[in-house]
Amino acid sequence: MSNHNNYLPTLTIRVLWFKDPEQDKDKDKDSNKTTEENSDPVDKLAESIYSAFCRSIEHPLDRGMGIPVFFHRTPPGLDVLNQSRHTILVVLVDDRMVINPEWNEGLVTLAQAVQASNQQHRIYPVSLTANAFNLNPAITTTNFIRLHRYTKSRQAEQSAQLTLTLTHELCRLLLAGQDTSSRQPTIEPISSRLSPTPVKLFLSHAKADGEELAETLRDHIETTSAVQIFFDTNDIAPGFDFRTEIKGNIERSVLVVLLTDHYASRTWCRREVLWAKQNNCPLVVVHAVRDREERSFPYLGNTPVIRIAVQDFDANPQQNNWCAQVVVLALNEMLRSCWFRAHLNDLKQISLIPDHLEPCPSPPEMLTVMAKQTNNKAATDIHLIYPDPPLGMEERQLLTQAAPNVHFTTPTSCAGLSGKIENEALLEGLNIGISISNSPNLEELGMNKAHLDNAMIEIARHLLSQDAHLSYGGDLRPGGFTEQLLELVWTYDNQQEEQQKSWQVEKDETASRRLTNFVAWPNNLNYLPTVLAQHHLKSVFKFIEPPSDLNLDTPQQKTFVEPDTPEHRYWWFRSLTAMRERMATEIKARIILGGQIRGYSGGIPGLLEEMLLAIRQKQPVFLLGGMGGCARVIIDAIEGRHPHELSVEYQSKNEGYAEFLSYVDEYTETRIDYPAMVDELQQAGIAGLNNGLTEDENRLLFMTPYVPVMVALVLKGLAVCKNLKGA
């Protein structure tokens, strides 16, 4: 049963650091400097945490870990501890924070609350300077993550060390909250005051040619890390069964396979791999074959692999740079496994995935599905769920033939399918308008543009997986939303084309048309032939001519103009309106997120105009207000308030806006009436959203910062609307 209102994710990370109030001013003064030169090193360190645990900022389309990460550059209130089962506070302490009274006071309050939580929450102070330990003593009694020894020239190492330490601590936290026999998350919070047990790495190696490598890795771990190791029979206490101890240690560890020439020929090495695979234990392979293998072990596939220069090691056994990479890879796999299980429980809270699915932290393979089939005495269907992305069609066909009673899916593939796991193309053919742009409120909400990118990508990914068509109005700027949507659609189309080839069906010529990008004049003049040719077969761009009431002659229509005069701004205003009106006639629903309230090029905020067009046509609208911006302002009006942002007084603070309004009143028949717009939104109210959600569900959508909740509610509402209208 859906429980959206009580949704608490298992884990959130909140990064706290000092905001320099002069920094933005300095950026303005040094406008000729690059972003890299202007960036505060502490800002970059904070962003590296987001990239490591949520989604890569530099490569937002890459699938990240997905753990929610929020930013706080002023001391947050205690309410942040009530927004997840486990809240991790990572405090980046520099000299500026040490001497700031507000931060000292705020951190003491937070530290006391964390201590009172009985280890449900954690605070990790991080020393960036030697003076970090001069914070209030209530903080310095907590053991620091010590990074102050790293110089500015070693920022990459500093970031890597912080990520490694946090990864280990998150593993320890999640493992302490899991049933050790099944690795399933438990409901009760962690109550021990002592540090949780460190992660254990099981070093699986052949003594014939892998022992020296294993010893080097063991020595590195023992001298540089809190990670535990299981090395060989010397780690088994006298009197205990050898086989039981080996198997039991594997089930509680990450199996690190040191793959050397003789590894696959050793019986116990093969057994260790099979035990790990059959019990869904994390496993990584260190490829260290010197010459060749007589026969490679087939069940070592389907795992992360790192290759080391073993010849360099043979020449200099003291060379151990590879060891740190192995530890990072192993801890990442443990965290992925733990987080995947915990996150599935979170998704079940909000009915985003069916309850009966059995977690499979690694993609299924012949060994695992055959084991499930063999152990299935009742001959009933078994339903597995594994991490995205989905397996290729050729793998799925092979696994289905081998184990027809074992079915498998991914969180994205089965989202919103009401208890079933086969992809039913829930939204097939439904054209959905995406309204999204940067929000001015992100920082105060603990976010930045990366959070907005993450929300847009996940929403679009789920819509595409259900065969929806997306429509968006925006220009093709580098790193912009249009570019990201295009790349996402390309990925989806390639998967669809592969599936059609695998099944040898006639190619669906509309399969590549999953996105329409509406482009208003004069932005269309900036699209070079190279860009148009690149996307020609995709039928992506739909250029909208300037409206006839502008009376622009042919030379004017072929000349790009900036909105730098009242008249030119009016041209932009009318052209953008024409583009949005055209889009409104083609879509069946609209999703609104973020949005500028100032600094736009048209006559009114773009998302506001798209909202008004949608409710006038009684289209389903989903207002996602958790990231602020124009969406939040619209929600204020929908709920009966009179937002100051929707007033001439507020909007006239835009440069040149007052002159623009005077031009509109004097020379055109158009009227920009903010009171009338607010009244229209108030009259519509929540009922006027027509989105298939209850009032309580809409109010949750208005405020949640959690992307899975946004996705779940949008999919639920769209499914209801599609069923009601037969769209």
PDB file of C-alpha atoms in Angstrom, residues 210-473:
ATOM      1  CA  GLY A 210      49.239 -15.004  -5.998  1.00  0.00           C
ATOM      2  CA  GLU A 211      50.466 -15.037  -2.430  1.00  0.00           C
ATOM      3  CA  GLU A 212      52.983 -12.216  -2.806  1.00  0.00           C
ATOM      4  CA  LEU A 213      50.328  -9.995  -4.386  1.00  0.00           C
ATOM      5  CA  ALA A 214      47.909 -10.883  -1.600  1.00  0.00           C
ATOM      6  CA  GLU A 215      50.497 -10.106   1.074  1.00  0.00           C
ATOM      7  CA  THR A 216      51.232  -6.712  -0.488  1.00  0.00           C
ATOM      8  CA  LEU A 217      47.531  -5.881  -0.586  1.00  0.00           C
ATOM      9  CA  ARG A 218      47.078  -7.103   2.991  1.00  0.00           C
ATOM     10  CA  ASP A 219      49.983  -5.004   4.253  1.00  0.00           C
ATOM     11  CA  HIS A 220      48.665  -1.907   2.462  1.00  0.00           C
ATOM     12  CA  ILE A 221      45.214  -2.325   3.988  1.00  0.00           C
ATOM     13  CA  GLU A 222      46.560  -2.916   7.487  1.00  0.00           C
ATOM     14  CA  THR A 223      48.728   0.221   7.400  1.00  0.00           C
ATOM     15  CA  THR A 224      46.374   2.656   5.635  1.00  0.00           C
ATOM     16  CA  SER A 225      42.805   1.643   6.361  1.00  0.00           C
ATOM     17  CA  ALA A 226      40.324   0.519   8.999  1.00  0.00           C
ATOM     18  CA  VAL A 227      39.128  -2.188   6.618  1.00  0.00           C
ATOM     19  CA  GLN A 228      39.481  -5.754   7.911  1.00  0.00           C
ATOM     20  CA  ILE A 229      40.804  -8.651   5.856  1.00  0.00           C
ATOM     21  CA  PHE A 230      40.460 -12.410   5.669  1.00  0.00           C
ATOM     22  CA  PHE A 231      43.708 -13.677   4.231  1.00  0.00           C
ATOM     23  CA  ASP A 232      44.071 -17.431   4.672  1.00  0.00           C
ATOM     24  CA  THR A 233      43.591 -20.307   7.083  1.00  0.00           C
ATOM     25  CA  ASN A 234      45.600 -18.457   9.734  1.00  0.00           C
ATOM     26  CA  ASP A 235      42.519 -16.254  10.193  1.00  0.00           C
ATOM     27  CA  ILE A 236      40.440 -19.282  11.273  1.00  0.00           C
ATOM     28  CA  ALA A 237      40.505 -20.067  14.995  1.00  0.00           C
ATOM     29  CA  PRO A 238      41.667 -23.578  15.973  1.00  0.00           C
ATOM     30  CA  GLY A 239      38.864 -26.073  16.426  1.00  0.00           C
ATOM     31  CA  PHE A 240      36.484 -24.521  13.876  1.00  0.00           C
ATOM     32  CA  ASP A 241      35.354 -26.185  10.660  1.00  0.00           C
ATOM     33  CA  PHE A 242      37.462 -25.016   7.737  1.00  0.00           C
ATOM     34  CA  ARG A 243      34.705 -25.122   5.111  1.00  0.00           C
ATOM     35  CA  THR A 244      32.103 -23.443   7.338  1.00  0.00           C
ATOM     36  CA  GLU A 245      34.479 -20.649   8.321  1.00  0.00           C
ATOM     37  CA  ILE A 246      35.547 -19.950   4.745  1.00  0.00           C
ATOM     38  CA  LYS A 247      31.957 -19.855   3.527  1.00  0.00           C
ATOM     39  CA  GLY A 248      30.756 -17.768   6.468  1.00  0.00           C
ATOM     40  CA  ASN A 249      33.507 -15.184   6.010  1.00  0.00           C
ATOM     41  CA  ILE A 250      32.723 -14.863   2.305  1.00  0.00           C
ATOM     42  CA  GLU A 251      29.060 -14.196   3.065  1.00  0.00           C
ATOM     43  CA  ARG A 252      30.063 -11.234   5.270  1.00  0.00           C
ATOM     44  CA  SER A 253      32.761  -9.819   2.984  1.00  0.00           C
ATOM     45  CA  VAL A 254      33.665  -8.428  -0.392  1.00  0.00           C
ATOM     46  CA  LEU A 255      35.399 -11.212  -2.280  1.00  0.00           C
ATOM     47  CA  VAL A 256      38.562  -9.797  -3.878  1.00  0.00           C
ATOM     48  CA  VAL A 257      39.768 -12.254  -6.511  1.00  0.00           C
ATOM     49  CA  LEU A 258      43.472 -11.968  -7.328  1.00  0.00           C
ATOM     50  CA  LEU A 259      43.254 -13.574 -10.763  1.00  0.00           C
ATOM     51  CA  THR A 260      46.650 -15.034 -11.602  1.00  0.00           C
ATOM     52  CA  ASP A 261      47.704 -17.746 -14.056  1.00  0.00           C
ATOM     53  CA  HIS A 262      46.993 -20.613 -11.620  1.00  0.00           C
ATOM     54  CA  TYR A 263      43.905 -19.196  -9.909  1.00  0.00           C
ATOM     55  CA  ALA A 264      41.244 -20.976 -11.988  1.00  0.00           C
ATOM     56  CA  SER A 265      42.997 -24.346 -11.566  1.00  0.00           C
ATOM     57  CA  ARG A 266      42.635 -24.276  -7.761  1.00  0.00           C
ATOM     58  CA  THR A 267      39.561 -26.022  -6.321  1.00  0.00           C
ATOM     59  CA  TRP A 268      39.176 -23.782  -3.283  1.00  0.00           C
ATOM     60  CA  CYS A 269      39.517 -20.639  -5.380  1.00  0.00           C
ATOM     61  CA  ARG A 270      36.697 -21.783  -7.650  1.00  0.00           C
ATOM     62  CA  ARG A 271      34.546 -22.705  -4.656  1.00  0.00           C
ATOM     63  CA  GLU A 272      35.038 -19.289  -3.123  1.00  0.00           C
ATOM     64  CA  VAL A 273      33.803 -17.605  -6.295  1.00  0.00           C
ATOM     65  CA  LEU A 274      30.767 -19.889  -6.530  1.00  0.00           C
ATOM     66  CA  TRP A 275      29.827 -19.316  -2.879  1.00  0.00           C
ATOM     67  CA  ALA A 276      30.043 -15.561  -3.358  1.00  0.00           C
ATOM     68  CA  LYS A 277      27.940 -15.621  -6.535  1.00  0.00           C
ATOM     69  CA  GLN A 278      25.291 -17.940  -5.089  1.00  0.00           C
ATOM     70  CA  ASN A 279      24.891 -15.724  -2.026  1.00  0.00           C
ATOM     71  CA  ASN A 280      24.815 -12.413  -3.937  1.00  0.00           C
ATOM     72  CA  CYS A 281      27.999 -11.243  -2.222  1.00  0.00           C
ATOM     73  CA  PRO A 282      29.950  -8.319  -3.683  1.00  0.00           C
ATOM     74  CA  LEU A 283      32.850  -9.525  -5.797  1.00  0.00           C
ATOM     75  CA  VAL A 284      35.653  -7.744  -7.653  1.00  0.00           C
ATOM     76  CA  VAL A 285      38.427  -9.140  -9.818  1.00  0.00           C
ATOM     77  CA  VAL A 286      42.044  -7.954  -9.849  1.00  0.00           C
ATOM     78  CA  HIS A 287      43.390  -9.123 -13.211  1.00  0.00           C
ATOM     79  CA  ALA A 288      47.017 -10.127 -12.634  1.00  0.00           C
ATOM     80  CA  VAL A 289      47.638 -12.830 -15.242  1.00  0.00           C
ATOM     81  CA  ARG A 290      51.328 -12.788 -16.138  1.00  0.00           C
ATOM     82  CA  ASP A 291      51.406 -15.191 -19.076  1.00  0.00           C
ATOM     83  CA  ARG A 292      48.186 -17.099 -19.717  1.00  0.00           C
ATOM     84  CA  GLU A 293      45.458 -19.241 -18.174  1.00  0.00           C
ATOM     85  CA  GLU A 294      45.044 -22.814 -19.367  1.00  0.00           C
ATOM     86  CA  ARG A 295      41.310 -22.413 -18.831  1.00  0.00           C
ATOM     87  CA  SER A 296      39.605 -19.307 -17.571  1.00  0.00           C
ATOM     88  CA  PHE A 297      36.917 -19.812 -14.946  1.00  0.00           C
ATOM     89  CA  PRO A 298      33.603 -18.926 -16.644  1.00  0.00           C
ATOM     90  CA  TYR A 299      31.906 -17.677 -13.479  1.00  0.00           C
ATOM     91  CA  LEU A 300      34.332 -14.811 -12.953  1.00  0.00           C
ATOM     92  CA  GLY A 301      32.422 -12.679 -15.439  1.00  0.00           C
ATOM     93  CA  ASN A 302      29.646 -10.223 -14.641  1.00  0.00           C
ATOM     94  CA  THR A 303      31.883  -8.451 -12.108  1.00  0.00           C
ATOM     95  CA  PRO A 304      33.950  -5.255 -11.933  1.00  0.00           C
ATOM     96  CA  VAL A 305      37.538  -5.842 -13.038  1.00  0.00           C
ATOM     97  CA  ILE A 306      40.680  -3.830 -12.442  1.00  0.00           C
ATOM     98  CA  ARG A 307      43.874  -4.659 -14.317  1.00  0.00           C
ATOM     99  CA  ILE A 308      47.257  -4.164 -12.668  1.00  0.00           C
ATOM    100  CA  ALA A 309      50.700  -3.988 -14.268  1.00  0.00           C
ATOM    101  CA  VAL A 310      51.857  -7.225 -12.703  1.00  0.00           C
ATOM    102  CA  GLN A 311      55.200  -7.117 -14.547  1.00  0.00           C
ATOM    103  CA  ASP A 312      55.984  -3.832 -12.790  1.00  0.00           C
ATOM    104  CA  PHE A 313      55.099  -5.474  -9.491  1.00  0.00           C
ATOM    105  CA  ASP A 314      57.413  -8.408 -10.218  1.00  0.00           C
ATOM    106  CA  ALA A 315      60.242  -5.982 -10.944  1.00  0.00           C
ATOM    107  CA  ASN A 316      59.539  -4.007  -7.766  1.00  0.00           C
ATOM    108  CA  PRO A 317      57.391  -5.842  -5.181  1.00  0.00           C
ATOM    109  CA  GLN A 318      57.340  -2.716  -3.000  1.00  0.00           C
ATOM    110  CA  GLN A 319      55.346  -0.922  -5.683  1.00  0.00           C
ATOM    111  CA  ASN A 320      51.795  -0.891  -4.318  1.00  0.00           C
ATOM    112  CA  ASN A 321      49.999   1.999  -6.031  1.00  0.00           C
ATOM    113  CA  TRP A 322      47.451  -0.498  -7.327  1.00  0.00           C
ATOM    114  CA  CYS A 323      46.379  -1.477  -3.821  1.00  0.00           C
ATOM    115  CA  ALA A 324      44.451   1.730  -3.152  1.00  0.00           C
ATOM    116  CA  GLN A 325      42.510   1.283  -6.401  1.00  0.00           C
ATOM    117  CA  VAL A 326      41.523  -2.231  -5.364  1.00  0.00           C
ATOM    118  CA  VAL A 327      40.281  -1.064  -1.966  1.00  0.00           C
ATOM    119  CA  VAL A 328      38.225   1.717  -3.572  1.00  0.00           C
ATOM    120  CA  LEU A 329      36.665  -0.702  -6.056  1.00  0.00           C
ATOM    121  CA  ALA A 330      35.861  -3.248  -3.352  1.00  0.00           C
ATOM    122  CA  LEU A 331      34.274  -0.714  -0.999  1.00  0.00           C
ATOM    123  CA  ASN A 332      32.246   0.775  -3.843  1.00  0.00           C
ATOM    124  CA  GLU A 333      30.832  -2.663  -4.620  1.00  0.00           C
ATOM    125  CA  MET A 334      29.917  -3.244  -0.987  1.00  0.00           C
ATOM    126  CA  LEU A 335      28.189   0.141  -0.799  1.00  0.00           C
ATOM    127  CA  ARG A 336      26.322  -0.467  -4.062  1.00  0.00           C
ATOM    128  CA  SER A 337      25.096  -3.805  -2.750  1.00  0.00           C
ATOM    129  CA  CYS A 338      24.006  -2.444   0.639  1.00  0.00           C
ATOM    130  CA  TRP A 339      22.413   0.678  -0.814  1.00  0.00           C
ATOM    131  CA  PHE A 340      20.561  -1.239  -3.530  1.00  0.00           C
ATOM    132  CA  ARG A 341      18.833  -3.426  -0.945  1.00  0.00           C
ATOM    133  CA  ALA A 342      17.993  -0.499   1.308  1.00  0.00           C
ATOM    134  CA  HIS A 343      16.822   1.668  -1.583  1.00  0.00           C
ATOM    135  CA  LEU A 344      14.472  -1.049  -2.844  1.00  0.00           C
ATOM    136  CA  ASN A 345      12.709  -0.938   0.512  1.00  0.00           C
ATOM    137  CA  ASP A 346      12.438   2.842   0.111  1.00  0.00           C
ATOM    138  CA  LEU A 347      10.861   2.423  -3.331  1.00  0.00           C
ATOM    139  CA  LYS A 348       8.393  -0.132  -1.986  1.00  0.00           C
ATOM    140  CA  GLN A 349       7.259   2.442   0.606  1.00  0.00           C
ATOM    141  CA  ILE A 350       5.870   4.552  -2.215  1.00  0.00           C
ATOM    142  CA  SER A 351       4.713   1.664  -4.422  1.00  0.00           C
ATOM    143  CA  LEU A 352       7.198   2.588  -7.126  1.00  0.00           C
ATOM    144  CA  ILE A 353       8.124  -1.091  -7.423  1.00  0.00           C
ATOM    145  CA  PRO A 354       6.069  -4.203  -6.545  1.00  0.00           C
ATOM    146  CA  ASP A 355       6.493  -5.713  -3.069  1.00  0.00           C
ATOM    147  CA  HIS A 356       7.199  -9.284  -4.142  1.00  0.00           C
ATOM    148  CA  LEU A 357      10.449  -8.673  -6.014  1.00  0.00           C
ATOM    149  CA  GLU A 358      13.571 -10.354  -4.651  1.00  0.00           C
ATOM    150  CA  PRO A 359      16.691  -8.157  -4.681  1.00  0.00           C
ATOM    151  CA  CYS A 360      19.603  -9.246  -6.834  1.00  0.00           C
ATOM    152  CA  PRO A 361      22.384  -6.648  -6.322  1.00  0.00           C
ATOM    153  CA  SER A 362      24.271  -7.791  -9.437  1.00  0.00           C
ATOM    154  CA  PRO A 363      22.864  -8.390 -12.920  1.00  0.00           C
ATOM    155  CA  PRO A 364      21.516 -11.957 -13.186  1.00  0.00           C
ATOM    156  CA  GLU A 365      23.625 -14.562 -14.953  1.00  0.00           C
ATOM    157  CA  MET A 366      23.331 -18.242 -15.811  1.00  0.00           C
ATOM    158  CA  LEU A 367      24.771 -19.369 -12.473  1.00  0.00           C
ATOM    159  CA  THR A 368      22.400 -17.323 -10.324  1.00  0.00           C
ATOM    160  CA  VAL A 369      19.181 -17.972 -12.264  1.00  0.00           C
ATOM    161  CA  MET A 370      19.871 -21.717 -12.521  1.00  0.00           C
ATOM    162  CA  ALA A 371      20.457 -21.835  -8.765  1.00  0.00           C
ATOM    163  CA  LYS A 372      17.123 -20.096  -8.222  1.00  0.00           C
ATOM    164  CA  GLN A 373      15.411 -22.523 -10.594  1.00  0.00           C
ATOM    165  CA  THR A 374      16.967 -25.567  -8.898  1.00  0.00           C
ATOM    166  CA  ASN A 375      16.044 -24.418  -5.383  1.00  0.00           C
ATOM    167  CA  ASN A 376      12.487 -23.601  -6.440  1.00  0.00           C
ATOM    168  CA  LYS A 377      10.834 -26.768  -5.103  1.00  0.00           C
ATOM    169  CA  ALA A 378       7.308 -25.389  -5.525  1.00  0.00           C
ATOM    170  CA  ALA A 379       7.971 -24.623  -9.208  1.00  0.00           C
ATOM    171  CA  THR A 380       6.451 -21.175  -8.760  1.00  0.00           C
ATOM    172  CA  ASP A 381       7.581 -18.068 -10.586  1.00  0.00           C
ATOM    173  CA  ILE A 382      10.515 -16.207  -9.055  1.00  0.00           C
ATOM    174  CA  HIS A 383      10.801 -12.473  -9.625  1.00  0.00           C
ATOM    175  CA  LEU A 384      14.211 -10.826  -9.329  1.00  0.00           C
ATOM    176  CA  ILE A 385      15.053  -7.133  -9.477  1.00  0.00           C
ATOM    177  CA  TYR A 386      18.591  -6.010 -10.277  1.00  0.00           C
ATOM    178  CA  PRO A 387      20.216  -2.567 -10.737  1.00  0.00           C
ATOM    179  CA  ASP A 388      19.730  -0.538 -13.908  1.00  0.00           C
ATOM    180  CA  PRO A 389      20.617  -0.556 -16.774  1.00  0.00           C
ATOM    181  CA  PRO A 390      18.712  -3.564 -18.169  1.00  0.00           C
ATOM    182  CA  LEU A 391      20.592  -6.479 -19.698  1.00  0.00           C
ATOM    183  CA  GLY A 392      20.815  -6.693 -23.457  1.00  0.00           C
ATOM    184  CA  MET A 393      18.128  -8.639 -25.287  1.00  0.00           C
ATOM    185  CA  GLU A 394      20.528 -11.483 -26.204  1.00  0.00           C
ATOM    186  CA  GLU A 395      21.371 -12.081 -22.521  1.00  0.00           C
ATOM    187  CA  ARG A 396      17.732 -11.963 -21.458  1.00  0.00           C
ATOM    188  CA  GLN A 397      16.745 -14.502 -24.113  1.00  0.00           C
ATOM    189  CA  LEU A 398      19.462 -16.910 -22.998  1.00  0.00           C
ATOM    190  CA  LEU A 399      18.550 -16.637 -19.306  1.00  0.00           C
ATOM    191  CA  THR A 400      14.851 -17.102 -20.013  1.00  0.00           C
ATOM    192  CA  GLN A 401      15.552 -20.276 -21.987  1.00  0.00           C
ATOM    193  CA  ALA A 402      17.699 -21.643 -19.145  1.00  0.00           C
ATOM    194  CA  ALA A 403      15.290 -20.771 -16.327  1.00  0.00           C
ATOM    195  CA  PRO A 404      11.789 -20.021 -17.649  1.00  0.00           C
ATOM    196  CA  ASN A 405      10.315 -19.659 -14.157  1.00  0.00           C
ATOM    197  CA  VAL A 406      12.793 -16.937 -13.195  1.00  0.00           C
ATOM    198  CA  HIS A 407      11.786 -13.433 -14.257  1.00  0.00           C
ATOM    199  CA  PHE A 408      13.937 -10.347 -13.828  1.00  0.00           C
ATOM    200  CA  THR A 409      13.570  -6.618 -14.150  1.00  0.00           C
ATOM    201  CA  THR A 410      15.152  -3.336 -13.034  1.00  0.00           C
ATOM    202  CA  PRO A 411      13.709  -0.487 -10.929  1.00  0.00           C
ATOM    203  CA  THR A 412      13.227   1.724 -13.985  1.00  0.00           C
ATOM    204  CA  SER A 413      11.681  -1.026 -16.115  1.00  0.00           C
ATOM    205  CA  CYS A 414       9.013  -1.977 -13.579  1.00  0.00           C
ATOM    206  CA  ALA A 415       8.264   1.447 -12.103  1.00  0.00           C
ATOM    207  CA  GLY A 416       4.550   2.079 -11.676  1.00  0.00           C
ATOM    208  CA  LEU A 417       3.403  -1.285 -13.032  1.00  0.00           C
ATOM    209  CA  SER A 418       1.049  -2.055 -10.122  1.00  0.00           C
ATOM    210  CA  GLY A 419       2.455  -5.366  -9.010  1.00  0.00           C
ATOM    211  CA  LYS A 420       3.590  -6.678 -12.401  1.00  0.00           C
ATOM    212  CA  ILE A 421       7.157  -6.663 -13.604  1.00  0.00           C
ATOM    213  CA  GLU A 422       6.851  -6.978 -17.355  1.00  0.00           C
ATOM    214  CA  ASN A 423       7.105  -3.665 -19.154  1.00  0.00           C
ATOM    215  CA  GLU A 424       3.574  -2.898 -20.347  1.00  0.00           C
ATOM    216  CA  ALA A 425       4.487   0.383 -22.053  1.00  0.00           C
ATOM    217  CA  LEU A 426       2.315   2.100 -19.465  1.00  0.00           C
ATOM    218  CA  LEU A 427       2.378   5.477 -21.242  1.00  0.00           C
ATOM    219  CA  GLU A 428       2.766   4.369 -24.853  1.00  0.00           C
ATOM    220  CA  GLY A 429       2.157   7.247 -27.249  1.00  0.00           C
ATOM    221  CA  LEU A 430       1.417   9.794 -24.518  1.00  0.00           C
ATOM    222  CA  ASN A 431       3.017  13.156 -25.393  1.00  0.00           C
ATOM    223  CA  ILE A 432       4.206  14.838 -22.202  1.00  0.00           C
ATOM    224  CA  GLY A 433       5.502  18.387 -21.996  1.00  0.00           C
ATOM    225  CA  ILE A 434       8.555  18.915 -19.794  1.00  0.00           C
ATOM    226  CA  SER A 435       8.841  22.416 -18.313  1.00  0.00           C
ATOM    227  CA  ILE A 436      12.120  22.807 -16.482  1.00  0.00           C
ATOM    228  CA  SER A 437      14.759  25.485 -16.063  1.00  0.00           C
ATOM    229  CA  ASN A 438      17.122  26.702 -13.384  1.00  0.00           C
ATOM    230  CA  SER A 439      15.620  27.705 -10.050  1.00  0.00           C
ATOM    231  CA  PRO A 440      16.860  30.706  -8.043  1.00  0.00           C
ATOM    232  CA  ASN A 441      16.026  28.929  -4.754  1.00  0.00           C
ATOM    233  CA  LEU A 442      18.267  25.900  -5.101  1.00  0.00           C
ATOM    234  CA  GLU A 443      20.964  27.023  -2.665  1.00  0.00           C
ATOM    235  CA  GLU A 444      18.552  27.833   0.156  1.00  0.00           C
ATOM    236  CA  LEU A 445      16.989  24.382  -0.334  1.00  0.00           C
ATOM    237  CA  GLY A 446      20.353  22.619  -0.014  1.00  0.00           C
ATOM    238  CA  MET A 447      20.781  22.019  -3.726  1.00  0.00           C
ATOM    239  CA  ASN A 448      22.428  23.258  -6.903  1.00  0.00           C
ATOM    240  CA  LYS A 449      21.908  22.709 -10.631  1.00  0.00           C
ATOM    241  CA  ALA A 450      23.149  19.128 -10.343  1.00  0.00           C
ATOM    242  CA  HIS A 451      20.049  18.290  -8.294  1.00  0.00           C
ATOM    243  CA  LEU A 452      17.807  19.763 -10.982  1.00  0.00           C
ATOM    244  CA  ASP A 453      19.671  17.767 -13.655  1.00  0.00           C
ATOM    245  CA  ASN A 454      19.241  14.617 -11.593  1.00  0.00           C
ATOM    246  CA  ALA A 455      15.485  15.128 -11.225  1.00  0.00           C
ATOM    247  CA  MET A 456      15.004  15.887 -14.916  1.00  0.00           C
ATOM    248  CA  ILE A 457      17.058  12.888 -16.038  1.00  0.00           C
ATOM    249  CA  GLU A 458      15.320  10.419 -13.731  1.00  0.00           C
ATOM    250  CA  ILE A 459      11.839  11.671 -14.610  1.00  0.00           C
ATOM    251  CA  ALA A 460      12.633  11.561 -18.329  1.00  0.00           C
ATOM    252  CA  ARG A 461      14.262   8.127 -18.032  1.00  0.00           C
ATOM    253  CA  HIS A 462      11.164   6.646 -16.395  1.00  0.00           C
ATOM    254  CA  LEU A 463       8.807   8.268 -18.899  1.00  0.00           C
ATOM    255  CA  LEU A 464      10.850   6.964 -21.830  1.00  0.00           C
ATOM    256  CA  SER A 465      10.959   3.474 -20.327  1.00  0.00           C
ATOM    257  CA  GLN A 466       7.144   3.487 -20.480  1.00  0.00           C
ATOM    258  CA  ASP A 467       7.215   4.583 -24.150  1.00  0.00           C
ATOM    259  CA  ALA A 468       6.065   8.156 -23.562  1.00  0.00           C
ATOM    260  CA  HIS A 469       6.939  10.940 -26.010  1.00  0.00           C
ATOM    261  CA  LEU A 470       8.629  14.022 -24.535  1.00  0.00           C
ATOM    262  CA  SER A 471       8.203  17.622 -25.680  1.00  0.00           C
ATOM    263  CA  TYR A 472      10.468  20.419 -24.508  1.00  0.00           C
ATOM    264  CA  GLY A 473      11.005  24.037 -25.466  1.00  0.00           C
TER     265      GLY A 473
END
